[in-house]
Short mmCIF file of C-alpha atoms and ligand atoms in Angstrom, two decimals:
data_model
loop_
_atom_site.label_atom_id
_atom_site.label_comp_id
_atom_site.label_asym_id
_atom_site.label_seq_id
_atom_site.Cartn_x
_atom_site.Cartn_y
_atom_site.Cartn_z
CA UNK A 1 56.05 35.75 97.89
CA UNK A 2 59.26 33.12 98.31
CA UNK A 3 61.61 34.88 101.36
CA UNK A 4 64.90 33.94 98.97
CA UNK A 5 65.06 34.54 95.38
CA UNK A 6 63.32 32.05 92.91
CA UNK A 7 66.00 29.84 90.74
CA UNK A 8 68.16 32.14 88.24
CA UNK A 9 67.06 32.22 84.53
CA UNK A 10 71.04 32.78 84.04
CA UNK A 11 73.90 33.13 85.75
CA UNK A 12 74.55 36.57 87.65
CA UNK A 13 77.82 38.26 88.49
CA UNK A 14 77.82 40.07 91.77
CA UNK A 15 80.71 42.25 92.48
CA UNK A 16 81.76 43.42 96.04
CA UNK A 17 84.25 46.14 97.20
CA UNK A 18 85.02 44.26 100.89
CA UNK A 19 84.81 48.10 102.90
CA UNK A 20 84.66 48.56 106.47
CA UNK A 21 86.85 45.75 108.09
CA UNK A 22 88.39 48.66 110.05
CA UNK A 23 84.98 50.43 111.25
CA UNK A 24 84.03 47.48 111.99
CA UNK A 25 87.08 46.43 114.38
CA UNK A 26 86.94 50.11 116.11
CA UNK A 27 83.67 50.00 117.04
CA UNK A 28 84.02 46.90 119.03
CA UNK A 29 87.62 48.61 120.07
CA UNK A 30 89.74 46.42 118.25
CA UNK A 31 92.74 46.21 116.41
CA UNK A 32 91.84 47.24 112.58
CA UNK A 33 93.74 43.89 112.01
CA UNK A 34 90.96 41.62 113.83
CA UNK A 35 88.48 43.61 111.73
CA UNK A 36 90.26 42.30 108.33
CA UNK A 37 90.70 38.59 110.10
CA UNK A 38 86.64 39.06 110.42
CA UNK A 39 86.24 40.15 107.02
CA UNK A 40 87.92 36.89 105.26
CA UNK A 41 85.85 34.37 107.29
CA UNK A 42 83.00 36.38 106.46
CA UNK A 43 83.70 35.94 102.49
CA UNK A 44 84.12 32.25 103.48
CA UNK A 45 80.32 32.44 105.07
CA UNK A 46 79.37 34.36 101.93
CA UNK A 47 80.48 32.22 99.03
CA UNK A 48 78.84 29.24 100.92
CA UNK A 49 75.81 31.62 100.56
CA UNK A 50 76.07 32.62 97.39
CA UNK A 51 76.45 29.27 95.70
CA UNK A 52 73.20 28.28 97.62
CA UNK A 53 71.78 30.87 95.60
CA UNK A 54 72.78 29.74 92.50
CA UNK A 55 75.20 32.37 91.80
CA UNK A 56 77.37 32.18 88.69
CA UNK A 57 80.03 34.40 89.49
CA UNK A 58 81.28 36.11 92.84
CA UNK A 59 84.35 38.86 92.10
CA UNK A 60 85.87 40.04 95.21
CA UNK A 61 87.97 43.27 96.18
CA UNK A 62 91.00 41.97 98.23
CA UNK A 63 93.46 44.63 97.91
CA UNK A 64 93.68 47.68 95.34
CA UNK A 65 97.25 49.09 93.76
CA UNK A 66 96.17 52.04 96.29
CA UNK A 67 96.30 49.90 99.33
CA UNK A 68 99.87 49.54 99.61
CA UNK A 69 100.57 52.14 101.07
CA UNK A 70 98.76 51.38 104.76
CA UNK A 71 101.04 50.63 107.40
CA UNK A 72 103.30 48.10 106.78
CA UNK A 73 101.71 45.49 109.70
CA UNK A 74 98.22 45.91 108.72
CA UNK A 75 99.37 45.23 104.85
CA UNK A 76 101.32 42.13 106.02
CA UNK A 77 98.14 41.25 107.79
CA UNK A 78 96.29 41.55 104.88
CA UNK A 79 98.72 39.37 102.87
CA UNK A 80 98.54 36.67 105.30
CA UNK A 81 95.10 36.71 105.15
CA UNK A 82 95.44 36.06 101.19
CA UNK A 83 97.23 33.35 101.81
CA UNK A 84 94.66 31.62 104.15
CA UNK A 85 91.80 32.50 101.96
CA UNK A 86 93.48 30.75 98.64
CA UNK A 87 94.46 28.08 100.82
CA UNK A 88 90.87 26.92 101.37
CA UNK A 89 91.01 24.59 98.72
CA UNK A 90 89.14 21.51 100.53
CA UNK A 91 86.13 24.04 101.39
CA UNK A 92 85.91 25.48 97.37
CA UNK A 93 86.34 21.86 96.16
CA UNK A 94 83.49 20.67 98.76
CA UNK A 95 80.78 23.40 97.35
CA UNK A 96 82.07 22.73 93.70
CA UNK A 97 83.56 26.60 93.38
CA UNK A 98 86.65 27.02 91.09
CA UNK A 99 88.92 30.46 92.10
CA UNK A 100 90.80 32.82 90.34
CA UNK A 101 92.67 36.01 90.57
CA UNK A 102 92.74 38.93 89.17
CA UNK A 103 95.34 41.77 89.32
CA UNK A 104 98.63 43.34 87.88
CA UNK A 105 100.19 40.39 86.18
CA UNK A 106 103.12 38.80 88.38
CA UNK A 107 105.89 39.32 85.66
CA UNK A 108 104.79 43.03 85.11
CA UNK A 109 107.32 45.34 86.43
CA UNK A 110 104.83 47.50 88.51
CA UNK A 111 103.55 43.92 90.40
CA UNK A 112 103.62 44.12 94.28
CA UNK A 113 101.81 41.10 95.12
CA UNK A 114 105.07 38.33 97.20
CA UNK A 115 106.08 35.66 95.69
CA UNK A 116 104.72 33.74 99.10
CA UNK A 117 101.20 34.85 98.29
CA UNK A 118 101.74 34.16 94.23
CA UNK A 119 102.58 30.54 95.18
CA UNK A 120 99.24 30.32 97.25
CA UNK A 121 96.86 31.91 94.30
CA UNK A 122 98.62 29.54 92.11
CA UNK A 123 98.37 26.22 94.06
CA UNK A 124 94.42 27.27 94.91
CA UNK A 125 93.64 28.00 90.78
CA UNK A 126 95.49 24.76 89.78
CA UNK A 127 93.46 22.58 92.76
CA UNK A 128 90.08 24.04 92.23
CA UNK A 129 90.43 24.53 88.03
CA UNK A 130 88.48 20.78 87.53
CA UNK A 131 85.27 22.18 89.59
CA UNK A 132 82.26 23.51 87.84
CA UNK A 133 80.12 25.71 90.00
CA UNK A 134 80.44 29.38 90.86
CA UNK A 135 84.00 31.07 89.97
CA UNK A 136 85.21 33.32 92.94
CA UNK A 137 87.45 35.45 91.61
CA UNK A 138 89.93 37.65 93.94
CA UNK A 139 90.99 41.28 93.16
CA UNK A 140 94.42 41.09 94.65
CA UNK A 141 96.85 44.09 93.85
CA UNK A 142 94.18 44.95 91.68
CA UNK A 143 92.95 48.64 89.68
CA UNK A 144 90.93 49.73 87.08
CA UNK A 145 93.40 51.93 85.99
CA UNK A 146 96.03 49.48 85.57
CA UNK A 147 94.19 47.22 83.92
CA UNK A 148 92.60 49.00 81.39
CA UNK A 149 96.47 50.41 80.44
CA UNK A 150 97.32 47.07 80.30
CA UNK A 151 94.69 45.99 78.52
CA UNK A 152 94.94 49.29 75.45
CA UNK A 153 98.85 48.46 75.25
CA UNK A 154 98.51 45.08 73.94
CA UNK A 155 95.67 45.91 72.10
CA UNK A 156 97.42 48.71 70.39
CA UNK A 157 100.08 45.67 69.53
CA UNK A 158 97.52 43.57 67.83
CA UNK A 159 95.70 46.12 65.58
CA UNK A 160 93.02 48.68 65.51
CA UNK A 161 92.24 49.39 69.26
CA UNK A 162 88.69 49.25 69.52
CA UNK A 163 86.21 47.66 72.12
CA UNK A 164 86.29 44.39 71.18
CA UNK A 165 90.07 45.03 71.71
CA UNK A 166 90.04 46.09 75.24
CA UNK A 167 87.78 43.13 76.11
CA UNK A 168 90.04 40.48 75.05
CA UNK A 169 92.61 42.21 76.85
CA UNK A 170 91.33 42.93 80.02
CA UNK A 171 93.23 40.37 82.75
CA UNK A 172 90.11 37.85 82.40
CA UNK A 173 88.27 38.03 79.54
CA UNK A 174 86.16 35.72 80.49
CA UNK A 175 84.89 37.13 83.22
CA UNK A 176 81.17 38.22 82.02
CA UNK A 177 79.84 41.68 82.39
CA UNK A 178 78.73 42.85 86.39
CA UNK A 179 74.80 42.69 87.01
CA UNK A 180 75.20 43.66 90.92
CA UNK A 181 77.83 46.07 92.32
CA UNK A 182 77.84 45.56 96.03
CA UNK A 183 80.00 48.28 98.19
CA UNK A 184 79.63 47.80 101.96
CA UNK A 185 80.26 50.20 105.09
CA UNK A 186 78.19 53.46 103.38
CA UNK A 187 80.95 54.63 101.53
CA UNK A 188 79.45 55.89 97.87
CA UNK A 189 82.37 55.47 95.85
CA UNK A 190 83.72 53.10 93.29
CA UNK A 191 87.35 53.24 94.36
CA UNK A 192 89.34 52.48 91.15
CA UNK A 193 86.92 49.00 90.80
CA UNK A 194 86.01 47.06 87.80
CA UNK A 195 85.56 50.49 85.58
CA UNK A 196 85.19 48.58 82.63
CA UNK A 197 82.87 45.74 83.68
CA UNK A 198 80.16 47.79 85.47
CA UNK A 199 79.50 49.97 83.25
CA UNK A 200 76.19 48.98 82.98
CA UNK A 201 75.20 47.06 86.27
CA UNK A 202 73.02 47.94 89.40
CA UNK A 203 74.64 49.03 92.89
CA UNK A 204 73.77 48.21 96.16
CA UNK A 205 75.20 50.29 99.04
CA UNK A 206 74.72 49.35 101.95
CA UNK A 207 75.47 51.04 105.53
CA UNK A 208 76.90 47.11 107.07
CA UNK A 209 80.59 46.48 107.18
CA UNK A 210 81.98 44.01 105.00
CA UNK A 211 81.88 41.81 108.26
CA UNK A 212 78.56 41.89 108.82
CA UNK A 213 77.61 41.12 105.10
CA UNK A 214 75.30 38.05 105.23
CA UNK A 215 72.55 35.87 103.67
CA UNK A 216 69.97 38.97 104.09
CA UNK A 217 72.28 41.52 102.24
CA UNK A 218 73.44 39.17 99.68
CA UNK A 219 69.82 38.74 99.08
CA UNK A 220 68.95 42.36 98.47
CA UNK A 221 71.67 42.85 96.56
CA UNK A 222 70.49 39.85 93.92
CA UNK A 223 66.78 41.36 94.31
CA UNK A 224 68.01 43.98 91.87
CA UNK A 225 68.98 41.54 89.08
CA UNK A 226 66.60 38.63 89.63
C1 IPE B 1 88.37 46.93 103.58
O1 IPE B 1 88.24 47.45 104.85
C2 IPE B 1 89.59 46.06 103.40
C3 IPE B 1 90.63 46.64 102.51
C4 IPE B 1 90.53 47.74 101.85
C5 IPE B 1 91.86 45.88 102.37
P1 IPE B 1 89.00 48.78 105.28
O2 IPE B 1 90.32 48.41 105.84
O3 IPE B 1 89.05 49.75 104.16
O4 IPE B 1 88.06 49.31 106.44
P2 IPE B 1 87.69 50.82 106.76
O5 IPE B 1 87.20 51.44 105.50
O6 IPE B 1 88.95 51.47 107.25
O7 IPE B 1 86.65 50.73 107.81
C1 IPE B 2 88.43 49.73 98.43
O1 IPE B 2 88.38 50.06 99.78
C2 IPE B 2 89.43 48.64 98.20
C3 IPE B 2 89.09 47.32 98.73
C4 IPE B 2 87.97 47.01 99.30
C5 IPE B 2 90.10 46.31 98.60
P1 IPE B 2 89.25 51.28 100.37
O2 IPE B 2 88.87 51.42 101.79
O3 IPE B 2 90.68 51.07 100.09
O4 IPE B 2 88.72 52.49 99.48
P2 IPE B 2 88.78 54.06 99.69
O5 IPE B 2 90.23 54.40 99.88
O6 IPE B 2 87.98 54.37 100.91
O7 IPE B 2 88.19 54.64 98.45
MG1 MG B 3 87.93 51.36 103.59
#
C-alpha cells in the first residue's frame, strides 16, 4: 500500500474550519494572538501540501460574521493576519494556486470586513487570477446564514426560487460541491459553515489544533474521498 494517496481521478474540494489557534497558544502559555500568528503560517505549510497532493480546491474558514465580536485586539490581530496571508502572492504564484474570497459582499450594508484588508483580497485575486492550479479560497466575514439570504433574495428577483436558483446565487457559484469537511481542535460542530455546500460530503474531526494540522492529517482527511 502507497503511504500518500494515489493520483486523483478528479479534483476534490476539502473544506476546513481553522479551530483551536487559541488552545493551542494556552497550552504552550501564550498569548491567544501567537496561537492565530501560528495558525496562518500553518495554512501557508498546508496549501504547499495540498497542491502536492493534487488537490483541486482548498476553502478555508478565516473569520465568521460571529467572530466579531472577540476582543477588539485579538480581532485586529486577526485582520492583520488577513492581510499577510493575501499578501503572499509570490508564494501562490510559485506553486501555480489562484485565491479567492468568499464572504458578505463589500458593498452590502451588513459588511464588516476594512477597507485595508478589502484592498489586500483584491490585489491577491487580481495577481494570482492568470494561475491554473488549486483555488484557495478564504472565508473572510463569512456565514452560512448570510449567504444563503443573500443568495434566496436575488433569486426571488430573477424568478421562481428553486435550487438551481440558490446555486447561482450563492457568493461563488463556481465553487464545486465539498467532498471533505475538515474541523480541527475536537470541537463537533459546524459553526454556521458552508451549509449549503456540504450537504452531502464526509467529515473529518480531528482532536489537533488548526496549528498542528499537517501532511499526516491532510492525508486522512483525503483518505475519505480518494
Ligand atoms: C480559530 O481558532 C480561529 C478563529 C476562529 C478566527 P480559535 O480562536 O477559535 O481557537 P480556540 O477555539 O479558542 O482554541
Ligand atoms: C469557527 O470557529 C470559525 C472559524 C474557524 C473562523 P469558532 O471557534 O469561531 O467556532 P465556535 O464559536 O466554537 O462554534
Ligand atoms: Mg474556536
Amino acid at each position: 500500500m502507497p503511504s500518500q494517496p494515489v493520483a486523483p481521478s478528479r479534483m476534490v474540494h476539502v473544506a476546513c474550519i481553522m479551530d483551536g489557534n487559541g488552545r493551542w497558544a494556552n497550552r504552550r502559555n501564550l498569548p491567544r494572538t501567537e496561537g492565530h500568528t501560528e495558525g496562518e503560517e500553518n495554512l501557508a505549510r498546508l496549501v504547499r501540501v495540498a497542491v502536492k497532493r493534487n488537490v483541486g480546491w482548498l476553502t478555508v474558514f478565516g473569520f465568521s460574521t460571529e467572530n466579531w465580536v472577540r476582543p477588539r485586539g485579538e480581532v485586529r490581530h486577526i485582520l492583520g493576519l488577513h492581510k499577510k496571508l493575501f499578501g503572499r502572492v509570490a508564494e501562490l504564484n510559485e506553486l501555480n494556486v489562484r485565491i479567492q474570497w468568499m464572504g458578505r459582499p463589500f458593498d452590502s450594508p451588513e459588511a464588516r470586513t476594512p477597507k485595508y484588508v478589502q484592498r489586500a483580497i483584491r490585489k491577491a485575486i487580481r495577481d494570482t487570477a492568470g494561475n491554473t492550479g488549486m483555488v484557495l479560497t478564504v472565508a473572510f466575514d463569512y456565514g452560512s446564514h448570510a449567504e444563503l439570504v443573500h443568495a434566496a433574495q436575488r433569486a426571488a428577483q430573477q424568478g421562481p426560487v428553486d435550487e438551481a436558483a440558490i446555486e447561482r446565487n450563492l457568493y461563488l457559484p463556481e465553487l464545486p460541491r465539498v467532498d471533505v469537511l475538515v474541523r480541527t481542535s475536537g470541537e463537533l460542530r459546524i459553526s454556521n459553515f458552508m451549509l449549503w455546500q456540504s450537504a452531502g460530503s464526509e467529515v473529518y474531526f480531528t482532536e489537533k489544533p488548526w496549528p498542528e494540522f499537517d501532511a499526516a492529517e491532510l492525508d486522512a482527511a483525503l483518505l475519505l474521498v480518494r
